[in-house]
Short mmCIF file of C-alpha atoms and ligand atoms in Angstrom, two decimals:
data_model
loop_
_atom_site.label_atom_id
_atom_site.label_comp_id
_atom_site.label_asym_id
_atom_site.label_seq_id
_atom_site.Cartn_x
_atom_site.Cartn_y
_atom_site.Cartn_z
CA MET A 1 33.15 11.05 -25.73
CA ALA A 2 30.35 11.97 -22.29
CA LYS A 3 32.13 15.02 -20.31
CA LYS A 4 33.28 13.32 -16.30
CA THR A 5 34.30 15.60 -13.26
CA LEU A 6 37.34 14.23 -11.57
CA THR A 7 36.45 13.30 -7.95
CA THR A 8 38.31 11.91 -4.87
CA ASN A 9 36.74 8.70 -3.64
CA GLN A 10 34.45 10.01 -1.69
CA GLY A 11 33.22 11.89 -4.98
CA VAL A 12 33.38 14.98 -4.45
CA PRO A 13 34.83 17.55 -7.77
CA VAL A 14 38.24 17.87 -7.96
CA ALA A 15 39.14 21.28 -8.66
CA ASP A 16 43.20 21.02 -9.27
CA ASN A 17 44.62 17.68 -9.60
CA GLN A 18 48.05 20.03 -10.62
CA ASN A 19 49.31 21.62 -7.36
CA SER A 20 49.03 20.94 -3.94
CA LEU A 21 47.39 23.24 -1.87
CA THR A 22 50.26 24.83 -0.18
CA ALA A 23 50.71 27.81 2.29
CA GLY A 24 52.07 31.04 -0.38
CA GLN A 25 53.18 29.52 -3.64
CA ARG A 26 56.28 27.47 -3.17
CA GLY A 27 55.13 25.61 0.21
CA PRO A 28 55.27 23.74 2.09
CA VAL A 29 52.42 21.87 1.86
CA LEU A 30 48.91 21.35 3.82
CA LEU A 31 48.13 19.07 5.91
CA GLN A 32 43.96 19.74 4.59
CA ASP A 33 44.47 18.94 1.19
CA VAL A 34 42.46 16.06 1.34
CA HIS A 35 42.77 15.50 -1.92
CA LEU A 36 46.46 14.81 -2.42
CA ILE A 37 46.92 12.51 0.95
CA GLU A 38 43.28 10.47 -1.07
CA LYS A 39 46.56 9.63 -4.09
CA LEU A 40 49.38 9.68 -2.57
CA ALA A 41 48.35 7.06 0.40
CA HIS A 42 46.12 4.39 -2.36
CA PHE A 43 49.64 4.51 -4.36
CA ASP A 44 51.40 3.91 -1.47
CA ARG A 45 48.98 0.11 -1.34
CA GLU A 46 48.59 -0.32 -4.46
CA ARG A 47 50.66 -3.93 -4.37
CA ILE A 48 48.91 -6.41 -2.58
CA PRO A 49 51.64 -10.09 -1.98
CA GLU A 50 52.70 -11.52 -5.25
CA ARG A 51 50.49 -15.40 -5.64
CA VAL A 52 53.79 -17.64 -3.88
CA VAL A 53 53.71 -19.56 -6.61
CA HIS A 54 52.58 -18.48 -10.22
CA ALA A 55 53.10 -14.62 -10.08
CA LYS A 56 53.08 -13.44 -13.36
CA GLY A 57 50.10 -14.49 -15.61
CA ALA A 58 47.37 -13.31 -18.05
CA GLY A 59 44.10 -14.36 -18.25
CA ALA A 60 41.13 -14.26 -20.65
CA HIS A 61 37.29 -14.69 -20.52
CA GLY A 62 35.15 -17.36 -22.34
CA TYR A 63 32.78 -20.26 -22.62
CA PHE A 64 32.79 -24.06 -21.87
CA GLN A 65 29.97 -26.70 -23.27
CA VAL A 66 30.00 -30.10 -23.66
CA SER A 67 30.18 -31.86 -27.15
CA LYS A 68 27.38 -34.99 -25.13
CA SER A 69 26.16 -35.24 -21.76
CA LEU A 70 28.36 -37.14 -19.66
CA ALA A 71 25.27 -38.25 -17.86
CA PRO A 72 26.88 -42.06 -17.25
CA TYR A 73 29.61 -39.88 -15.82
CA THR A 74 28.87 -37.06 -13.91
CA LYS A 75 26.20 -35.51 -11.98
CA ALA A 76 27.62 -31.44 -12.05
CA LYS A 77 25.06 -29.81 -14.18
CA PHE A 78 26.90 -28.14 -16.12
CA LEU A 79 28.19 -31.20 -17.91
CA GLN A 80 24.85 -32.24 -19.45
CA ASP A 81 23.29 -30.02 -21.97
CA PRO A 82 25.18 -29.78 -24.96
CA LYS A 83 23.29 -26.62 -25.35
CA LYS A 84 24.13 -24.34 -22.50
CA LYS A 85 27.56 -22.57 -22.40
CA THR A 86 28.53 -21.58 -18.96
CA PRO A 87 31.39 -18.92 -18.58
CA VAL A 88 34.79 -20.01 -17.59
CA PHE A 89 37.76 -17.24 -16.71
CA VAL A 90 41.29 -18.85 -17.55
CA ARG A 91 44.00 -17.68 -16.18
CA PHE A 92 48.06 -18.61 -17.58
CA SER A 93 50.52 -18.51 -16.19
CA THR A 94 54.36 -19.27 -15.24
CA VAL A 95 55.59 -21.49 -12.08
CA VAL A 96 58.34 -20.28 -10.80
CA GLY A 97 59.44 -16.36 -11.85
CA ALA A 98 58.31 -12.91 -9.78
CA ARG A 99 55.67 -10.58 -11.28
CA GLY A 100 58.39 -9.32 -13.75
CA SER A 101 59.74 -12.17 -15.28
CA ALA A 102 60.08 -13.63 -18.73
CA ASP A 103 57.30 -15.34 -20.43
CA SER A 104 59.55 -17.74 -22.08
CA ALA A 105 61.57 -19.08 -19.59
CA ARG A 106 62.11 -22.77 -18.94
CA ASP A 107 58.82 -23.64 -16.86
CA PRO A 108 55.70 -25.19 -16.48
CA ARG A 109 53.13 -23.23 -17.19
CA GLY A 110 49.80 -22.77 -15.14
CA PHE A 111 46.21 -23.50 -16.66
CA ALA A 112 43.72 -23.22 -14.55
CA VAL A 113 40.46 -22.66 -15.58
CA LYS A 114 37.56 -21.16 -13.39
CA PHE A 115 33.65 -22.00 -14.62
CA TYR A 116 30.53 -20.88 -12.37
CA THR A 117 28.06 -23.38 -13.20
CA GLU A 118 24.90 -22.79 -11.68
CA GLU A 119 25.64 -24.58 -8.60
CA GLY A 120 27.99 -22.49 -7.96
CA ASN A 121 31.91 -22.71 -8.55
CA TYR A 122 33.94 -25.68 -10.08
CA ASP A 123 37.91 -25.03 -10.31
CA LEU A 124 40.01 -27.06 -12.71
CA VAL A 125 43.88 -26.26 -11.89
CA GLY A 126 45.94 -27.57 -14.05
CA ASN A 127 49.51 -27.05 -15.68
CA ASN A 128 50.57 -27.23 -19.00
CA LEU A 129 52.91 -30.96 -18.05
CA PRO A 130 51.31 -33.89 -17.22
CA VAL A 131 53.22 -34.28 -14.51
CA PHE A 132 54.06 -32.82 -11.38
CA PHE A 133 58.07 -33.47 -9.51
CA ILE A 134 56.46 -34.60 -6.56
CA ARG A 135 53.60 -36.23 -5.41
CA ASP A 136 52.76 -35.70 -1.46
CA ALA A 137 52.11 -31.67 -0.66
CA ILE A 138 54.27 -32.30 2.01
CA LYS A 139 57.87 -31.80 -0.35
CA PHE A 140 56.39 -28.84 -2.19
CA PRO A 141 57.28 -25.47 0.08
CA ASP A 142 61.03 -27.73 -0.49
CA MET A 143 61.13 -28.30 -3.45
CA VAL A 144 59.54 -24.42 -4.07
CA HIS A 145 61.96 -22.74 -2.23
CA ALA A 146 64.18 -24.90 -4.05
CA PHE A 147 63.76 -23.45 -7.54
CA LYS A 148 63.30 -19.80 -5.99
CA PRO A 149 66.13 -17.40 -5.96
CA ALA A 150 68.43 -18.25 -2.70
CA PRO A 151 67.64 -16.96 0.20
CA ASP A 152 71.25 -15.52 0.73
CA THR A 153 71.61 -13.51 -2.62
CA ASN A 154 68.11 -12.63 -4.07
CA ILE A 155 69.84 -13.35 -7.06
CA PRO A 156 67.20 -14.15 -9.70
CA VAL A 157 69.26 -16.61 -11.86
CA SER A 158 67.03 -19.43 -14.03
CA SER A 159 65.89 -21.40 -11.91
CA SER A 160 67.66 -23.94 -12.79
CA ALA A 161 70.56 -22.98 -13.41
CA ASN A 162 71.97 -24.05 -10.07
CA SER A 163 73.40 -26.43 -7.88
CA ARG A 164 69.82 -25.56 -4.91
CA PHE A 165 67.06 -26.57 -8.23
CA TRP A 166 69.68 -29.68 -9.09
CA ASP A 167 70.40 -30.46 -5.28
CA PHE A 168 66.89 -30.81 -4.12
CA ILE A 169 65.71 -32.77 -7.98
CA SER A 170 68.66 -35.09 -7.54
CA LEU A 171 67.68 -36.38 -3.70
CA THR A 172 63.63 -36.91 -5.48
CA PRO A 173 63.73 -39.28 -7.60
CA GLU A 174 59.91 -39.25 -8.36
CA SER A 175 61.20 -36.03 -10.39
CA ILE A 176 62.64 -37.28 -13.24
CA HIS A 177 59.51 -38.17 -14.82
CA MET A 178 59.02 -34.73 -14.98
CA ILE A 179 62.76 -33.80 -16.05
CA THR A 180 61.68 -35.37 -19.06
CA TRP A 181 58.88 -32.60 -19.87
CA LEU A 182 60.43 -30.08 -18.46
CA PHE A 183 63.66 -29.92 -19.78
CA SER A 184 62.55 -31.31 -23.40
CA ASP A 185 61.13 -28.29 -25.68
CA ARG A 186 58.04 -28.63 -23.60
CA GLY A 187 59.87 -26.77 -21.34
CA THR A 188 59.90 -23.98 -23.23
CA ILE A 189 56.50 -21.70 -25.12
CA LYS A 190 55.89 -18.43 -26.60
CA SER A 191 52.50 -18.59 -26.70
CA TYR A 192 49.42 -19.85 -24.01
CA ARG A 193 47.05 -20.48 -26.62
CA LYS A 194 49.99 -23.41 -28.17
CA MET A 195 49.95 -25.28 -25.39
CA GLU A 196 47.86 -28.64 -24.12
CA GLY A 197 46.89 -28.41 -20.13
CA PHE A 198 46.47 -31.01 -17.62
CA GLY A 199 44.87 -31.56 -14.86
CA VAL A 200 47.30 -33.70 -13.60
CA ASN A 201 46.85 -34.92 -9.87
CA THR A 202 43.34 -37.60 -10.00
CA TYR A 203 39.71 -36.64 -9.29
CA ILE A 204 36.49 -39.00 -9.51
CA TRP A 205 33.36 -38.15 -11.26
CA VAL A 206 29.92 -39.42 -8.77
CA ASN A 207 26.87 -40.03 -11.44
CA ASP A 208 23.67 -39.68 -9.65
CA LYS A 209 23.27 -43.56 -8.77
CA GLY A 210 26.42 -42.82 -6.99
CA LYS A 211 28.40 -44.84 -9.20
CA GLY A 212 32.09 -43.62 -8.98
CA ARG A 213 35.66 -43.81 -11.07
CA TYR A 214 38.76 -41.91 -12.01
CA VAL A 215 39.27 -38.98 -13.28
CA LYS A 216 42.16 -37.58 -15.15
CA TYR A 217 41.87 -34.35 -17.03
CA HIS A 218 43.49 -33.31 -20.14
CA TRP A 219 43.35 -30.19 -22.44
CA LYS A 220 44.34 -29.39 -26.15
CA PRO A 221 44.71 -26.38 -28.10
CA ALA A 222 42.70 -26.03 -30.89
CA ALA A 223 46.33 -24.19 -32.59
CA GLY A 224 48.16 -27.20 -32.21
CA ILE A 225 51.06 -27.44 -29.61
CA GLU A 226 53.68 -25.48 -30.39
CA THR A 227 57.21 -24.97 -28.35
CA ILE A 228 60.66 -23.29 -28.91
CA ASP A 229 63.53 -24.54 -28.20
CA ARG A 230 66.26 -23.27 -25.45
CA HIS A 231 67.86 -20.53 -27.42
CA GLU A 232 65.20 -18.90 -28.60
CA SER A 233 63.49 -18.70 -25.18
CA THR A 234 66.96 -16.90 -23.97
CA ARG A 235 66.61 -14.92 -26.65
CA LEU A 236 62.60 -13.15 -26.20
CA ALA A 237 63.36 -13.71 -22.07
CA GLY A 238 65.72 -10.19 -22.81
CA GLU A 239 63.89 -8.46 -25.89
CA ASP A 240 60.57 -9.70 -25.51
CA PRO A 241 59.19 -11.06 -22.31
CA ASP A 242 56.20 -10.31 -22.40
CA VAL A 243 56.14 -12.36 -25.54
CA ALA A 244 52.59 -14.83 -24.50
CA THR A 245 50.44 -11.86 -22.43
CA ARG A 246 50.45 -10.04 -25.36
CA ASP A 247 49.94 -12.81 -28.04
CA LEU A 248 47.07 -13.98 -25.90
CA TYR A 249 45.95 -10.53 -25.69
CA ASP A 250 46.17 -9.28 -29.18
CA TRP A 251 44.42 -12.68 -30.74
CA ILE A 252 41.72 -12.45 -28.73
CA ALA A 253 41.35 -8.06 -29.23
CA SER A 254 41.68 -8.76 -33.43
CA GLY A 255 38.58 -11.10 -32.56
CA LYS A 256 40.45 -14.33 -32.79
CA THR A 257 38.78 -16.54 -30.04
CA VAL A 258 41.04 -18.97 -28.79
CA GLU A 259 40.29 -22.68 -28.19
CA PHE A 260 41.18 -25.59 -25.81
CA GLU A 261 39.43 -29.09 -25.81
CA LEU A 262 38.83 -31.10 -22.80
CA LYS A 263 39.31 -34.68 -22.89
CA VAL A 264 39.22 -36.90 -19.50
CA GLN A 265 41.13 -40.70 -19.68
CA LEU A 266 38.67 -42.53 -16.42
CA MET A 267 39.64 -45.18 -13.95
CA GLU A 268 36.72 -48.06 -12.94
CA PHE A 269 38.52 -48.35 -8.55
CA GLU A 270 38.46 -52.03 -9.53
CA ASP A 271 42.25 -51.12 -11.91
CA GLU A 272 43.45 -49.16 -8.88
CA PHE A 273 45.90 -51.64 -7.19
CA ARG A 274 46.09 -53.48 -10.78
CA LEU A 275 48.26 -51.06 -12.66
CA ASP A 276 52.09 -51.76 -11.80
CA PHE A 277 52.11 -47.51 -10.89
CA ASP A 278 50.07 -45.87 -7.57
CA PRO A 279 47.66 -44.19 -10.49
CA LEU A 280 46.71 -41.54 -8.03
CA ASP A 281 50.16 -40.95 -7.90
CA ALA A 282 50.88 -37.34 -9.48
CA THR A 283 53.79 -38.82 -11.18
CA LYS A 284 52.53 -40.82 -13.13
CA THR A 285 50.67 -40.21 -16.65
CA TRP A 286 48.23 -42.88 -17.03
CA PRO A 287 48.21 -44.93 -20.42
CA GLU A 288 46.08 -44.01 -23.55
CA ASP A 289 46.33 -47.25 -24.97
CA LYS A 290 44.50 -48.34 -21.76
CA TYR A 291 42.98 -44.86 -20.56
CA PRO A 292 41.86 -43.41 -24.18
CA LEU A 293 40.65 -39.81 -24.41
CA MET A 294 37.40 -39.61 -24.16
CA PRO A 295 36.43 -36.20 -25.80
CA VAL A 296 34.54 -34.22 -23.45
CA GLY A 297 33.29 -30.43 -24.36
CA LYS A 298 35.83 -27.05 -25.91
CA ILE A 299 35.89 -24.24 -24.50
CA VAL A 300 35.89 -20.71 -26.49
CA LEU A 301 37.68 -17.26 -25.22
CA ASP A 302 36.62 -14.66 -26.39
CA LYS A 303 36.58 -12.15 -24.80
CA ASN A 304 40.26 -9.84 -22.79
CA PRO A 305 39.90 -8.70 -19.76
CA GLU A 306 39.49 -5.17 -19.17
CA ASN A 307 40.80 -4.09 -15.77
CA TYR A 308 44.52 -6.24 -15.54
CA PHE A 309 44.52 -6.11 -11.19
CA ALA A 310 41.03 -6.44 -11.03
CA GLU A 311 39.93 -9.91 -12.43
CA VAL A 312 43.58 -11.13 -13.22
CA GLU A 313 45.71 -10.31 -10.19
CA GLN A 314 42.43 -10.60 -7.60
CA ALA A 315 41.33 -14.29 -9.64
CA ALA A 316 41.16 -17.17 -7.07
CA PHE A 317 41.78 -20.85 -8.23
CA CYS A 318 41.13 -23.32 -5.47
CA PRO A 319 41.62 -27.53 -6.45
CA ALA A 320 38.98 -27.53 -2.96
CA SER A 321 36.25 -25.57 -5.67
CA ILE A 322 34.12 -28.34 -6.33
CA ILE A 323 30.37 -29.36 -7.03
CA PRO A 324 28.47 -32.01 -6.72
CA GLY A 325 29.67 -35.09 -9.24
CA ILE A 326 33.23 -34.39 -9.42
CA GLU A 327 34.98 -35.27 -5.88
CA PRO A 328 39.03 -35.01 -4.48
CA SER A 329 40.82 -39.13 -4.58
CA ALA A 330 43.29 -39.32 -1.92
CA ASP A 331 45.81 -38.14 -4.06
CA LYS A 332 48.37 -37.05 -1.03
CA LEU A 333 49.74 -33.90 -3.60
CA LEU A 334 45.92 -32.79 -4.43
CA GLN A 335 45.37 -33.79 -0.75
CA GLY A 336 47.67 -30.72 -0.08
CA ARG A 337 46.68 -28.36 -2.16
CA LEU A 338 43.10 -28.82 -1.53
CA PHE A 339 44.27 -26.88 1.71
CA SER A 340 47.10 -24.25 0.44
CA TYR A 341 44.88 -22.41 -2.54
CA ALA A 342 41.99 -20.72 -0.03
CA ASP A 343 44.54 -20.18 2.51
CA THR A 344 46.92 -18.51 0.46
CA GLN A 345 43.92 -16.80 -0.72
CA ARG A 346 43.22 -15.35 2.58
CA HIS A 347 46.27 -13.35 3.55
CA ARG A 348 46.25 -12.31 0.19
CA LEU A 349 43.45 -11.19 -0.73
CA GLY A 350 42.06 -11.06 2.52
CA PRO A 351 38.83 -13.50 4.06
CA ASN A 352 35.96 -11.78 1.83
CA TYR A 353 37.99 -12.89 -1.70
CA LEU A 354 35.30 -14.83 -3.28
CA GLN A 355 33.18 -11.64 -2.94
CA ILE A 356 35.22 -9.90 -5.20
CA PRO A 357 33.34 -9.62 -9.07
CA ILE A 358 35.91 -12.60 -10.51
CA ASN A 359 35.53 -14.56 -7.48
CA ARG A 360 32.04 -14.49 -6.39
CA PRO A 361 29.63 -17.70 -8.17
CA ASN A 362 26.28 -15.93 -10.56
CA ALA A 363 24.97 -19.06 -8.66
CA ALA A 364 23.58 -17.79 -5.61
CA VAL A 365 25.81 -17.40 -1.93
CA ASN A 366 23.08 -17.89 0.88
CA ASN A 367 24.93 -18.53 4.72
CA ASN A 368 25.25 -17.32 7.32
CA THR A 369 29.17 -15.63 7.18
CA ARG A 370 29.75 -12.85 8.07
CA ASP A 371 31.85 -9.75 8.07
CA GLY A 372 35.66 -9.66 8.82
CA SER A 373 37.48 -7.31 6.55
CA MET A 374 35.62 -5.61 2.85
CA GLN A 375 32.69 -7.62 3.77
CA ASN A 376 30.19 -5.68 1.05
CA GLY A 377 27.50 -7.48 2.92
CA GLU A 378 25.64 -8.21 -0.98
CA GLY A 379 22.96 -10.48 -0.04
CA PHE A 380 22.97 -10.60 3.59
CA SER A 381 19.97 -9.21 5.69
CA GLY A 382 17.29 -9.62 8.53
CA THR A 383 18.59 -10.82 12.11
CA VAL A 384 19.47 -14.12 11.78
CA ASN A 385 22.98 -15.62 11.35
CA TYR A 386 23.15 -18.72 12.11
CA GLU A 387 21.71 -22.04 12.13
CA PRO A 388 19.91 -24.05 12.40
CA ASN A 389 16.70 -21.02 13.27
CA THR A 390 12.79 -20.44 13.60
CA LEU A 391 13.09 -16.59 13.28
CA GLY A 392 14.18 -16.76 9.50
CA GLY A 393 11.65 -19.22 8.73
CA GLY A 394 14.30 -22.30 8.70
CA MET A 395 16.90 -20.57 6.05
CA PRO A 396 18.90 -21.50 4.06
CA GLU A 397 18.11 -24.70 4.74
CA GLN A 398 20.65 -27.00 3.81
CA SER A 399 20.75 -29.16 0.32
CA GLY A 400 20.57 -32.48 1.56
CA GLY A 401 21.37 -35.52 0.18
CA PRO A 402 24.93 -37.26 -0.09
CA VAL A 403 27.51 -35.12 0.45
CA PHE A 404 30.51 -37.93 -1.20
CA GLY A 405 31.00 -40.58 -2.35
CA GLY A 406 30.59 -42.43 0.48
CA ARG A 407 34.45 -44.97 -0.79
CA PRO A 408 35.38 -46.51 2.72
CA ILE A 409 38.87 -45.12 3.69
CA VAL A 410 41.00 -47.91 5.72
CA GLY A 411 44.08 -47.48 6.98
CA GLU A 412 46.25 -46.94 10.60
CA GLU A 413 47.64 -43.79 11.30
CA VAL A 414 51.02 -43.37 9.28
CA ARG A 415 53.99 -41.59 7.98
CA ARG A 416 55.35 -43.70 5.02
CA LYS A 417 55.35 -43.10 1.39
CA ILE A 418 53.40 -45.39 -0.97
CA VAL A 419 54.15 -48.25 -2.15
CA LEU A 420 53.99 -48.41 -5.60
CA THR A 421 56.50 -45.45 -6.44
CA ASN A 422 58.53 -47.37 -9.44
CA ASP A 423 60.10 -44.14 -10.02
CA PHE A 424 62.08 -44.13 -12.72
CA GLN A 425 59.79 -46.75 -15.57
CA GLN A 426 57.60 -43.76 -16.97
CA ALA A 427 60.22 -41.37 -17.11
CA GLY A 428 62.51 -43.64 -20.14
CA GLU A 429 59.88 -44.47 -21.09
CA ARG A 430 59.19 -40.98 -22.42
CA TYR A 431 63.06 -40.83 -23.57
CA ARG A 432 62.48 -43.67 -25.97
CA SER A 433 59.45 -42.20 -26.86
CA LEU A 434 61.06 -38.92 -27.62
CA SER A 435 62.24 -37.92 -31.51
CA LYS A 436 65.76 -37.87 -32.35
CA LYS A 437 65.74 -33.76 -32.26
CA ASP A 438 63.79 -34.16 -28.85
CA GLN A 439 65.78 -36.06 -27.26
CA ASP A 440 68.60 -34.25 -28.91
CA HIS A 441 67.58 -31.17 -26.90
CA LEU A 442 66.20 -32.74 -23.80
CA VAL A 443 69.73 -33.92 -23.08
CA ASP A 444 70.53 -30.82 -24.49
CA ASN A 445 68.68 -28.66 -22.24
CA ILE A 446 69.94 -30.15 -18.67
CA ILE A 447 73.38 -30.53 -19.41
CA ASP A 448 73.26 -26.78 -20.23
CA PRO A 449 72.10 -26.02 -16.84
CA LEU A 450 72.75 -29.70 -14.90
CA SER A 451 76.50 -27.95 -15.70
CA HIS A 452 76.23 -24.88 -13.04
CA ALA A 453 76.08 -27.27 -10.63
CA LYS A 454 78.43 -29.21 -8.09
CA LYS A 455 79.99 -32.05 -9.53
CA GLU A 456 78.86 -34.54 -6.71
CA ILE A 457 75.33 -33.58 -7.62
CA GLN A 458 75.60 -34.12 -11.00
CA LYS A 459 76.57 -37.52 -10.75
CA ARG A 460 73.69 -37.57 -8.19
CA MET A 461 71.74 -36.56 -11.39
CA VAL A 462 73.55 -38.90 -13.75
CA ALA A 463 72.95 -42.19 -11.69
CA ASN A 464 69.09 -40.95 -11.59
CA LEU A 465 68.53 -40.00 -15.06
CA THR A 466 70.66 -44.64 -16.19
CA LYS A 467 67.80 -45.84 -14.10
CA ALA A 468 65.39 -44.18 -17.24
CA ASP A 469 67.37 -44.66 -19.92
CA VAL A 470 70.31 -46.10 -19.45
CA ALA A 471 71.22 -43.74 -22.88
CA LEU A 472 70.62 -40.31 -21.61
CA GLY A 473 71.99 -41.19 -18.31
CA LYS A 474 75.25 -42.15 -20.76
CA ARG A 475 75.00 -38.20 -22.82
CA VAL A 476 74.26 -36.38 -20.22
CA ALA A 477 77.26 -37.49 -18.59
CA LYS A 478 79.05 -37.68 -20.91
CA GLY A 479 77.83 -33.70 -22.17
CA LEU A 480 78.90 -32.87 -18.16
CA LYS A 481 82.63 -34.86 -18.72
CA ILE A 482 82.11 -37.63 -15.70
C1 HEM B 1 51.16 -30.19 -3.11
C2 HEM B 1 51.20 -29.18 -4.32
C3 HEM B 1 51.10 -27.76 -4.63
C4 HEM B 1 50.36 -26.72 -3.52
C5 HEM B 1 50.71 -26.81 -2.63
C6 HEM B 1 50.45 -26.02 -4.35
C7 HEM B 1 50.12 -23.96 -4.19
C8 HEM B 1 49.47 -23.43 -5.27
C9 HEM B 1 48.97 -21.88 -4.71
C10 HEM B 1 49.76 -22.06 -3.01
C11 HEM B 1 49.61 -21.07 -5.14
C12 HEM B 1 48.84 -19.71 -5.23
C13 HEM B 1 47.68 -19.05 -5.51
C14 HEM B 1 47.36 -17.98 -5.21
O1 HEM B 1 48.08 -17.12 -5.00
O2 HEM B 1 45.72 -17.83 -5.21
C15 HEM B 1 49.81 -22.17 -6.54
C16 HEM B 1 49.06 -21.24 -7.68
C17 HEM B 1 49.11 -22.45 -8.75
N1 HEM B 1 49.25 -23.64 -8.60
FE1 HEM B 1 49.41 -24.74 -7.43
N2 HEM B 1 50.31 -26.10 -6.07
C18 HEM B 1 50.64 -27.43 -6.06
C19 HEM B 1 50.73 -28.01 -7.38
C20 HEM B 1 50.71 -27.66 -8.20
C21 HEM B 1 49.76 -27.89 -9.57
C22 HEM B 1 50.56 -30.08 -9.37
C23 HEM B 1 49.74 -27.78 -10.20
C24 HEM B 1 49.39 -27.76 -11.88
C25 HEM B 1 48.46 -29.12 -11.59
C26 HEM B 1 49.15 -26.43 -9.95
C27 HEM B 1 48.87 -25.21 -10.31
C28 HEM B 1 48.15 -24.14 -10.05
C29 HEM B 1 48.08 -22.94 -10.52
C30 HEM B 1 47.43 -23.26 -12.12
C31 HEM B 1 48.38 -22.13 -10.15
C32 HEM B 1 47.59 -20.29 -10.51
C33 HEM B 1 46.52 -20.34 -9.92
C34 HEM B 1 46.72 -18.61 -10.82
O3 HEM B 1 45.89 -18.36 -11.99
O4 HEM B 1 46.01 -18.56 -10.20
N3 HEM B 1 49.75 -26.55 -8.69
N4 HEM B 1 49.96 -23.35 -6.56
#
């Protein structure tokens, strides 16, 4: 191995890294030991704020490739050519636990993909379950508060084995469909390689003729789906809390790849008001017999991060990172997400977080955004930092062309629930679609943590479960001796 001299961060050779500079052999220590001071001061600042949700994660690099041109549906350039490989970075995560929590705990899992496309970065920030607890972003901070440790005790009990979780859930009927997913064994896993991924929210794809359609994303794991039961989840949380993180790293380190197939469901705008639920409601799935899954392409993950902090901890995904041909829908949960991610990243990583190598687009960045902390100045030169200008030859100039699909938006200013809530039907259908064993696990997985909640909360939950499916409600009621 080539010889390397130890240096300070200024590049100055360090003569002795074992002994502080002292007055006499036994001290005290001198303020002029700049190496000691720099070393301690940098160490003191090694932690940045953990993500407010999805704090614990594991990442990998790879590429994405379409299986056929998607030109009829979207003009996004990286989705046109089956020969093209677009680099990606993926971060899988748990949601509720803090940075040191167990991988196997009952929780949705994050499935965030950053595509470094020729038109700029596109982020598909999804989860491993197809629906969500709520349909309006205004409820998200309350929801996360109810799931995280209590503000008075900070006791990190399993997020669902307490009254606070069930209090919020029982008063939020739209969450019941998500509960039938989260409390099935889909909510406990030990390998990120063997779970599905979903965009959950509805987006819009627009082709080069300006024709738009609603789209929902699905990732299918080549390794198949693997879940564990709650006993295995509890055992692993104690004995092997980093099981999924290590599984991903070791698998790739051994030279093997991780693959997921991307599929989409497409819906014509005309269908928007023809269903018995609102298709832009994130607590609903679209029936696959009416909206079949269309194969799109695959991601292949083949490279581990080399520096966990630089790549995984500093990775910043955002549903608002979209490119021409992909647009947000009016989905009220998604609309809040469009704001929240970059906002938290400016706080967590600083205003120039997009200059950090893992977040920097491969596409050229030309604009007049300047300054701010940690500005590296790369690519910015000259006297012109405004637009329009003549002193810089009018550059950089706007590209022109359509901005968004131009769909008309009408309505009064209101704060109102959507009309077609239909909160219980899909939850009941999901329960009835499960095998006997999976139904038993769902019931058991609900009863165990719900038994820690207050009786009145248990009764509200039973009422909601009964509205979804009478047998499901009855079984949970029996288990809780109600
Ligand atoms: C209104 C609802 C939501 C809000 C306000 C919200 C907000 C946030 C915030 C603030 C973060 C931390 C980001 C960071 O520090 O870099 C985050 C992370 C994340 N969220 Fe959401 N979220 C919402 C719903 C969802 C939904 C529905 C999904 C799944 C489809 C989702 C998937 C994720 C993922 C995967 C991450 C982790 C990204 C990473 O690996 O860095 N979130 N969310």
